[in-house]
mmCIF file of C-alpha atoms and ligand atoms in Angstrom:
data_model
loop_
_atom_site.group_PDB
_atom_site.id
_atom_site.type_symbol
_atom_site.label_atom_id
_atom_site.label_comp_id
_atom_site.label_asym_id
_atom_site.label_seq_id
_atom_site.Cartn_x
_atom_site.Cartn_y
_atom_site.Cartn_z
ATOM 1 C CA UNK A 1 -1.504 3.545 16.630
ATOM 2 C CA UNK A 2 -1.402 7.234 15.889
ATOM 3 C CA UNK A 3 -1.150 9.341 19.114
ATOM 4 C CA UNK A 4 -4.185 11.386 17.654
ATOM 5 C CA UNK A 5 -6.312 8.219 17.851
ATOM 6 C CA UNK A 6 -5.387 7.950 21.299
ATOM 7 C CA UNK A 7 -6.587 11.506 22.008
ATOM 8 C CA UNK A 8 -9.844 10.762 20.299
ATOM 9 C CA UNK A 9 -10.379 7.668 22.463
ATOM 10 C CA UNK A 10 -9.393 9.097 25.790
ATOM 11 C CA UNK A 11 -10.984 12.631 25.798
ATOM 12 C CA UNK A 12 -14.346 12.152 26.768
ATOM 13 C CA UNK A 13 -13.818 12.191 30.686
ATOM 14 C CA UNK A 14 -13.507 15.936 30.105
ATOM 15 C CA UNK A 15 -16.991 16.381 28.463
ATOM 16 C CA UNK A 16 -19.323 17.167 31.407
ATOM 17 C CA UNK A 17 -17.031 19.870 32.676
ATOM 18 C CA UNK A 18 -16.358 21.335 29.344
ATOM 19 C CA UNK A 19 -19.863 21.294 28.611
ATOM 20 C CA UNK A 20 -20.761 23.386 31.666
ATOM 21 C CA UNK A 21 -17.971 25.775 30.747
ATOM 22 C CA UNK A 22 -19.060 26.412 27.259
ATOM 23 C CA UNK A 23 -22.881 26.680 28.161
ATOM 24 C CA UNK A 24 -22.098 29.392 30.841
ATOM 25 C CA UNK A 25 -20.856 31.636 28.166
ATOM 26 C CA UNK A 26 -22.498 30.642 25.075
ATOM 27 C CA UNK A 27 -25.989 31.012 26.486
ATOM 28 C CA UNK A 28 -25.296 34.657 27.113
ATOM 29 C CA UNK A 29 -24.503 35.487 23.303
ATOM 30 C CA UNK A 30 -27.061 37.521 21.506
ATOM 31 C CA UNK A 31 -26.760 35.770 18.353
ATOM 32 C CA UNK A 32 -27.109 37.856 15.095
ATOM 33 C CA UNK A 33 -29.766 36.732 12.570
ATOM 34 C CA UNK A 34 -27.487 36.243 9.611
ATOM 35 C CA UNK A 35 -25.844 33.004 8.716
ATOM 36 C CA UNK A 36 -23.106 32.346 11.353
ATOM 37 C CA UNK A 37 -19.398 31.546 10.445
ATOM 38 C CA UNK A 38 -17.476 29.938 13.396
ATOM 39 C CA UNK A 39 -13.957 28.931 13.906
ATOM 40 C CA UNK A 40 -12.725 26.531 16.707
ATOM 41 C CA UNK A 41 -9.150 26.913 17.347
ATOM 42 C CA UNK A 42 -6.865 23.676 18.376
ATOM 43 C CA UNK A 43 -9.838 21.290 17.756
ATOM 44 C CA UNK A 44 -7.487 18.384 18.331
ATOM 45 C CA UNK A 45 -9.528 15.221 17.228
ATOM 46 C CA UNK A 46 -12.754 17.030 16.636
ATOM 47 C CA UNK A 47 -14.714 15.383 19.399
ATOM 48 C CA UNK A 48 -15.280 18.493 21.733
ATOM 49 C CA UNK A 49 -16.374 20.530 18.757
ATOM 50 C CA UNK A 50 -18.882 17.779 17.462
ATOM 51 C CA UNK A 51 -20.161 16.362 20.570
ATOM 52 C CA UNK A 52 -20.170 19.429 23.040
ATOM 53 C CA UNK A 53 -19.710 22.868 21.109
ATOM 54 C CA UNK A 54 -21.908 22.220 18.014
ATOM 55 C CA UNK A 55 -24.920 21.153 19.727
ATOM 56 C CA UNK A 56 -24.739 24.337 21.875
ATOM 57 C CA UNK A 57 -24.714 26.673 18.755
ATOM 58 C CA UNK A 58 -27.700 28.189 16.995
ATOM 59 C CA UNK A 59 -28.806 26.153 13.911
ATOM 60 C CA UNK A 60 -28.387 29.072 11.579
ATOM 61 C CA UNK A 61 -24.646 28.697 11.100
ATOM 62 C CA UNK A 62 -23.441 28.426 7.575
ATOM 63 C CA UNK A 63 -19.868 27.171 8.239
ATOM 64 C CA UNK A 64 -17.934 25.754 11.254
ATOM 65 C CA UNK A 65 -13.959 25.392 10.719
ATOM 66 C CA UNK A 66 -12.166 23.429 13.105
ATOM 67 C CA UNK A 67 -8.502 24.184 12.941
ATOM 68 C CA UNK A 68 -5.261 22.462 14.488
ATOM 69 C CA UNK A 69 -1.494 22.631 13.869
ATOM 70 C CA UNK A 70 -1.268 19.025 14.060
ATOM 71 C CA UNK A 71 -1.936 17.320 10.656
ATOM 72 C CA UNK A 72 -2.513 13.919 12.517
ATOM 73 C CA UNK A 73 -5.300 15.574 14.343
ATOM 74 C CA UNK A 74 -6.889 16.901 11.274
ATOM 75 C CA UNK A 75 -6.866 13.804 9.594
ATOM 76 C CA UNK A 76 -8.600 12.107 12.375
ATOM 77 C CA UNK A 77 -11.164 14.936 12.143
ATOM 78 C CA UNK A 78 -11.688 14.563 8.379
ATOM 79 C CA UNK A 79 -12.678 10.827 8.823
ATOM 80 C CA UNK A 80 -15.588 11.790 11.277
ATOM 81 C CA UNK A 81 -19.197 11.696 10.136
ATOM 82 C CA UNK A 82 -20.536 15.366 10.489
ATOM 83 C CA UNK A 83 -22.782 17.925 9.229
ATOM 84 C CA UNK A 84 -21.607 19.117 5.578
ATOM 85 C CA UNK A 85 -21.261 22.628 6.873
ATOM 86 C CA UNK A 86 -18.311 21.640 9.184
ATOM 87 C CA UNK A 87 -14.919 21.415 7.880
ATOM 88 C CA UNK A 88 -11.432 20.839 9.205
ATOM 89 C CA UNK A 89 -7.899 22.496 8.206
ATOM 90 C CA UNK A 90 -4.294 22.796 9.500
ATOM 91 C CA UNK A 91 -3.809 26.319 10.885
ATOM 92 C CA UNK A 92 -1.365 27.376 13.602
ATOM 93 C CA UNK A 93 -2.964 30.236 15.609
ATOM 94 C CA UNK A 94 0.584 31.607 16.328
ATOM 95 C CA UNK A 95 1.017 32.126 12.628
ATOM 96 C CA UNK A 96 2.495 35.392 11.230
ATOM 97 C CA UNK A 97 -0.400 35.873 9.027
ATOM 98 C CA UNK A 98 -3.846 34.565 9.278
ATOM 99 C CA UNK A 99 -4.910 33.251 5.667
ATOM 100 C CA UNK A 100 -6.986 36.188 3.740
ATOM 101 C CA UNK A 101 -9.977 33.901 3.199
ATOM 102 C CA UNK A 102 -10.148 33.850 7.167
ATOM 103 C CA UNK A 103 -9.490 37.427 8.134
ATOM 104 C CA UNK A 104 -12.168 39.577 9.475
ATOM 105 C CA UNK A 105 -14.802 36.803 8.740
ATOM 106 C CA UNK A 106 -16.011 35.163 11.872
ATOM 107 C CA UNK A 107 -19.080 35.707 13.934
ATOM 108 C CA UNK A 108 -17.539 33.561 16.907
ATOM 109 C CA UNK A 109 -14.227 32.110 17.663
ATOM 110 C CA UNK A 110 -14.036 29.323 20.169
ATOM 111 C CA UNK A 111 -11.146 27.173 21.607
ATOM 112 C CA UNK A 112 -11.116 24.425 24.169
ATOM 113 C CA UNK A 113 -7.876 23.391 26.212
ATOM 114 C CA UNK A 114 -5.620 24.620 23.255
ATOM 115 C CA UNK A 115 -4.159 28.215 23.916
ATOM 116 C CA UNK A 116 -1.978 27.083 26.986
ATOM 117 C CA UNK A 117 0.127 25.436 24.580
ATOM 118 C CA UNK A 118 0.956 28.655 22.793
ATOM 119 C CA UNK A 119 4.297 30.201 23.424
ATOM 120 C CA UNK A 120 3.094 33.677 22.392
ATOM 121 C CA UNK A 121 -0.361 34.309 23.722
ATOM 122 C CA UNK A 122 -0.253 38.011 22.451
ATOM 123 C CA UNK A 123 0.233 36.726 19.060
ATOM 124 C CA UNK A 124 -2.417 34.120 19.297
ATOM 125 C CA UNK A 125 -4.875 36.681 20.759
ATOM 126 C CA UNK A 126 -4.153 39.442 18.051
ATOM 127 C CA UNK A 127 -4.753 36.542 15.404
ATOM 128 C CA UNK A 128 -8.116 35.725 17.241
ATOM 129 C CA UNK A 129 -9.111 39.454 16.791
ATOM 130 C CA UNK A 130 -7.816 39.400 12.990
ATOM 131 C CA UNK A 131 -10.339 36.261 12.662
ATOM 132 C CA UNK A 132 -13.241 38.044 14.024
ATOM 133 C CA UNK A 133 -15.638 40.564 12.442
ATOM 134 C CA UNK A 134 -15.874 43.876 14.393
ATOM 135 C CA UNK A 135 -18.005 43.353 17.584
ATOM 136 C CA UNK A 136 -17.929 39.743 17.217
ATOM 137 C CA UNK A 137 -17.204 37.486 20.187
ATOM 138 C CA UNK A 138 -14.969 34.726 21.242
ATOM 139 C CA UNK A 139 -15.082 32.181 23.913
ATOM 140 C CA UNK A 140 -12.061 30.571 25.290
ATOM 141 C CA UNK A 141 -11.260 27.841 27.698
ATOM 142 C CA UNK A 142 -7.637 27.207 28.793
ATOM 143 C CA UNK A 143 -5.502 26.199 31.699
ATOM 144 C CA UNK A 144 -3.778 28.833 33.590
ATOM 145 C CA UNK A 145 -1.710 27.723 36.404
ATOM 146 C CA UNK A 146 0.516 25.602 34.357
ATOM 147 C CA UNK A 147 0.591 23.210 31.486
ATOM 148 C CA UNK A 148 1.360 19.628 32.692
ATOM 149 C CA UNK A 149 2.913 18.672 29.412
ATOM 150 C CA UNK A 150 5.108 21.809 29.487
ATOM 151 C CA UNK A 151 5.960 21.055 33.282
ATOM 152 C CA UNK A 152 7.041 17.557 32.016
ATOM 153 C CA UNK A 153 9.166 18.970 29.184
ATOM 154 C CA UNK A 154 10.875 21.357 31.735
ATOM 155 C CA UNK A 155 11.727 18.499 34.282
ATOM 156 C CA UNK A 156 12.900 16.324 31.220
ATOM 157 C CA UNK A 157 15.164 19.246 30.142
ATOM 158 C CA UNK A 158 17.340 18.646 33.295
ATOM 159 C CA UNK A 159 18.017 15.146 32.137
ATOM 160 C CA UNK A 160 21.105 15.045 29.679
ATOM 161 C CA UNK A 161 19.617 12.499 27.462
ATOM 162 C CA UNK A 162 16.328 14.498 26.997
ATOM 163 C CA UNK A 163 17.746 17.887 27.074
ATOM 164 C CA UNK A 164 18.666 18.386 23.192
ATOM 165 C CA UNK A 165 14.818 17.638 22.587
ATOM 166 C CA UNK A 166 13.167 19.794 25.508
ATOM 167 C CA UNK A 167 15.590 22.534 26.111
ATOM 168 C CA UNK A 168 13.196 25.107 24.810
ATOM 169 C CA UNK A 169 11.050 24.424 27.964
ATOM 170 C CA UNK A 170 13.782 24.831 30.604
ATOM 171 C CA UNK A 171 12.623 28.230 31.415
ATOM 172 C CA UNK A 172 9.017 27.663 31.013
ATOM 173 C CA UNK A 173 6.555 29.545 33.280
ATOM 174 C CA UNK A 174 2.751 29.447 33.174
ATOM 175 C CA UNK A 175 1.045 32.124 31.243
ATOM 176 C CA UNK A 176 -0.601 33.798 34.169
ATOM 177 C CA UNK A 177 0.206 33.955 37.958
ATOM 178 C CA UNK A 178 -1.995 32.152 40.234
ATOM 179 C CA UNK A 179 -2.715 35.399 42.264
ATOM 180 C CA UNK A 180 -4.575 37.695 39.754
ATOM 181 C CA UNK A 181 -5.088 35.812 36.561
ATOM 182 C CA UNK A 182 -8.314 37.290 35.562
ATOM 183 C CA UNK A 183 -6.859 41.118 35.831
ATOM 184 C CA UNK A 184 -3.942 39.836 33.608
ATOM 185 C CA UNK A 185 -6.135 38.315 31.304
ATOM 186 C CA UNK A 186 -8.151 41.574 31.101
ATOM 187 C CA UNK A 187 -4.912 43.454 30.303
ATOM 188 C CA UNK A 188 -3.616 41.139 27.726
ATOM 189 C CA UNK A 189 -7.063 40.987 26.041
ATOM 190 C CA UNK A 190 -7.074 44.958 25.784
ATOM 191 C CA UNK A 191 -3.623 44.968 24.423
ATOM 192 C CA UNK A 192 -4.978 42.720 21.720
ATOM 193 C CA UNK A 193 -7.876 44.725 20.824
ATOM 194 C CA UNK A 194 -10.275 42.559 22.744
ATOM 195 C CA UNK A 195 -12.784 43.430 25.507
ATOM 196 C CA UNK A 196 -13.423 40.816 28.327
ATOM 197 C CA UNK A 197 -17.332 40.478 28.737
ATOM 198 C CA UNK A 198 -17.085 37.961 31.395
ATOM 199 C CA UNK A 199 -14.373 35.608 32.563
ATOM 200 C CA UNK A 200 -14.288 32.811 35.456
ATOM 201 C CA UNK A 201 -11.948 30.552 36.909
ATOM 202 C CA UNK A 202 -12.879 26.833 37.022
ATOM 203 C CA UNK A 203 -11.424 24.425 39.648
ATOM 204 C CA UNK A 204 -13.861 21.292 39.128
ATOM 205 C CA UNK A 205 -11.450 18.201 39.557
ATOM 206 C CA UNK A 206 -11.766 15.662 36.564
ATOM 207 C CA UNK A 207 -12.439 12.261 37.404
ATOM 208 C CA UNK A 208 -11.431 9.178 35.346
ATOM 209 C CA UNK A 209 -9.165 5.871 35.418
ATOM 210 C CA UNK A 210 -5.484 6.931 35.611
ATOM 211 C CA UNK A 211 -4.783 5.496 32.177
ATOM 212 C CA UNK A 212 -7.009 8.217 30.577
ATOM 213 C CA UNK A 213 -5.018 11.076 32.054
ATOM 214 C CA UNK A 214 -1.727 9.516 30.782
ATOM 215 C CA UNK A 215 -3.058 8.732 27.227
ATOM 216 C CA UNK A 216 -4.596 12.204 26.985
ATOM 217 C CA UNK A 217 -1.313 13.945 27.761
ATOM 218 C CA UNK A 218 0.915 11.527 25.748
ATOM 219 C CA UNK A 219 -1.510 12.080 22.750
ATOM 220 C CA UNK A 220 -0.475 15.777 22.514
ATOM 221 C CA UNK A 221 3.250 15.200 23.246
ATOM 222 C CA UNK A 222 4.772 16.887 20.116
ATOM 223 C CA UNK A 223 8.456 16.267 21.346
ATOM 224 C CA UNK A 224 7.920 12.185 21.082
ATOM 225 C CA UNK A 225 8.044 12.335 17.218
ATOM 226 C CA UNK A 226 11.284 13.912 17.247
ATOM 227 C CA UNK A 227 13.008 11.422 19.531
ATOM 228 C CA UNK A 228 15.094 8.656 17.539
ATOM 229 C CA UNK A 229 13.297 5.237 17.243
ATOM 230 C CA UNK A 230 15.889 3.731 19.333
ATOM 231 C CA UNK A 231 15.315 5.975 22.297
ATOM 232 C CA UNK A 232 11.485 6.022 21.997
ATOM 233 C CA UNK A 233 10.856 3.320 24.578
ATOM 234 C CA UNK A 234 13.110 4.817 27.207
ATOM 235 C CA UNK A 235 11.566 8.391 26.529
ATOM 236 C CA UNK A 236 8.254 7.045 27.185
ATOM 237 C CA UNK A 237 9.155 5.452 30.425
ATOM 238 C CA UNK A 238 10.774 8.532 31.598
ATOM 239 C CA UNK A 239 7.884 10.853 30.344
ATOM 240 C CA UNK A 240 5.263 8.624 32.200
ATOM 241 C CA UNK A 241 7.464 8.662 35.426
ATOM 242 C CA UNK A 242 7.832 12.400 35.453
ATOM 243 C CA UNK A 243 4.109 13.069 34.405
ATOM 244 C CA UNK A 244 2.843 10.730 37.228
ATOM 245 C CA UNK A 245 4.911 12.943 39.495
ATOM 246 C CA UNK A 246 3.558 16.038 38.449
ATOM 247 C CA UNK A 247 -0.031 14.990 38.212
ATOM 248 C CA UNK A 248 0.368 13.162 41.657
ATOM 249 C CA UNK A 249 -1.065 9.848 39.948
ATOM 250 C CA UNK A 250 0.280 6.287 39.727
ATOM 251 C CA UNK A 251 0.533 4.757 36.328
ATOM 252 C CA UNK A 252 1.768 1.524 37.565
ATOM 253 C CA UNK A 253 -0.020 -1.431 35.578
ATOM 254 C CA UNK A 254 -2.114 -2.495 38.638
ATOM 255 C CA UNK A 255 -3.370 1.270 39.085
ATOM 256 C CA UNK A 256 -4.149 2.048 35.561
ATOM 257 C CA UNK A 257 -7.958 1.047 35.802
ATOM 258 C CA UNK A 258 -8.306 2.595 39.042
ATOM 259 C CA UNK A 259 -10.400 5.905 39.613
ATOM 260 C CA UNK A 260 -8.243 8.992 39.850
ATOM 261 C CA UNK A 261 -8.716 12.607 40.051
ATOM 262 C CA UNK A 262 -6.742 15.354 38.157
ATOM 263 C CA UNK A 263 -6.857 19.294 38.373
ATOM 264 C CA UNK A 264 -6.243 21.343 35.495
ATOM 265 C CA UNK A 265 -7.530 24.735 36.738
ATOM 266 C CA UNK A 266 -9.026 26.714 33.728
ATOM 267 C CA UNK A 267 -9.926 30.315 32.810
ATOM 268 C CA UNK A 268 -13.100 30.553 30.862
ATOM 269 C CA UNK A 269 -13.614 33.866 28.919
ATOM 270 C CA UNK A 270 -16.108 35.598 26.697
ATOM 271 C CA UNK A 271 -14.669 38.425 24.891
ATOM 272 C CA UNK A 272 -15.551 40.802 22.002
ATOM 273 C CA UNK A 273 -13.340 42.408 19.212
ATOM 274 C CA UNK A 274 -13.198 46.116 19.806
ATOM 275 C CA UNK A 275 -11.880 47.385 16.587
HETATM 276 C C1 SAM B 1 -5.400 19.306 24.580
HETATM 277 S S1 SAM B 1 -5.628 19.325 22.981
HETATM 278 C C2 SAM B 1 -7.530 19.849 23.017
HETATM 279 C C3 SAM B 1 -8.221 19.392 21.714
HETATM 280 C C4 SAM B 1 -9.618 19.794 21.923
HETATM 281 N N1 SAM B 1 -9.901 21.292 21.556
HETATM 282 C C5 SAM B 1 -10.361 19.334 23.106
HETATM 283 O O1 SAM B 1 -10.741 20.097 23.831
HETATM 284 O O2 SAM B 1 -10.373 18.048 23.197
HETATM 285 C C6 SAM B 1 -5.028 20.845 22.365
HETATM 286 C C7 SAM B 1 -4.986 20.902 20.790
HETATM 287 O O3 SAM B 1 -4.409 22.133 20.625
HETATM 288 C C8 SAM B 1 -3.621 22.001 19.240
HETATM 289 N N2 SAM B 1 -2.635 23.305 19.148
HETATM 290 C C9 SAM B 1 -1.493 23.454 20.149
HETATM 291 N N3 SAM B 1 -0.970 24.608 19.833
HETATM 292 C C10 SAM B 1 -1.509 25.148 18.722
HETATM 293 C C11 SAM B 1 -1.480 25.985 17.901
HETATM 294 N N4 SAM B 1 -0.554 26.982 18.098
HETATM 295 N N5 SAM B 1 -2.286 26.402 16.739
HETATM 296 C C12 SAM B 1 -3.131 25.477 16.712
HETATM 297 N N6 SAM B 1 -3.566 24.339 17.373
HETATM 298 C C13 SAM B 1 -2.669 24.017 18.479
HETATM 299 C C14 SAM B 1 -2.831 20.560 19.698
HETATM 300 O O4 SAM B 1 -2.308 20.058 18.345
HETATM 301 C C15 SAM B 1 -4.054 19.807 20.266
HETATM 302 O O5 SAM B 1 -4.823 19.073 19.262
#
């Protein structure tokens, strides 16, 4: 089974909290009357976009484009039943050049749980700026005290067997310090030509059965495809063991269907393009 399909099947436990986080910001936007162009960055398998975000948007949008840098995710999205105004494309938000057809053309940019995967947040935010029309807004949700997947890679980089694949993460540090993340966010936004209109931290615990937490993170594991076939099984075993430690969960067969909680503290921010 494609890991992207795994993402599709295991992502729904996030919906109630994500719905609340989006609603807090989207309801304060004063929507222009003209037909709206909207882009969702790191759309994954499209479920949050279609089931949580789209129902909260005004009906007079002309286009919603979901982008993700993973072709497998976009392939899943393209099979979904949806409004004909919604399309999906492969795009990396850290790209050096935003395609011309997207430049300065969106009335809203959104992103849910994708930006903590970028290695260069400034580049990603400058690109968000480039996508937006002047004075248009963006609503972003992302983890700030650490990306559990990158924490796993960091630990794996200290294991000789996995170091060749994960060494890019041996010095991984989270995007923001836990002490004053909203102040740091404001500074980075300003450097990237964006203004913070409102920002919040969300610490709600996510509740689900443990296998969903494992499946969700394994589904976005982009090192796995680079592991030689004869080592994949051993890699998955180590990945599971290390992720269990980091998340404080048990993925023993007997515990997979048991209720568990996981925390991924998030920053949610509504901002505006200044120039
Ligand atoms: C945890 S998933 C979130 C998917 C979806 N937004 C949701 O909330 O369910 C993160 C997604 O971000 C995508 N992603 C990570 N880095 C990216 C980048 N630089 N550009 C575009 N997409 C990226 C990954 O491929 C993955 O599909």
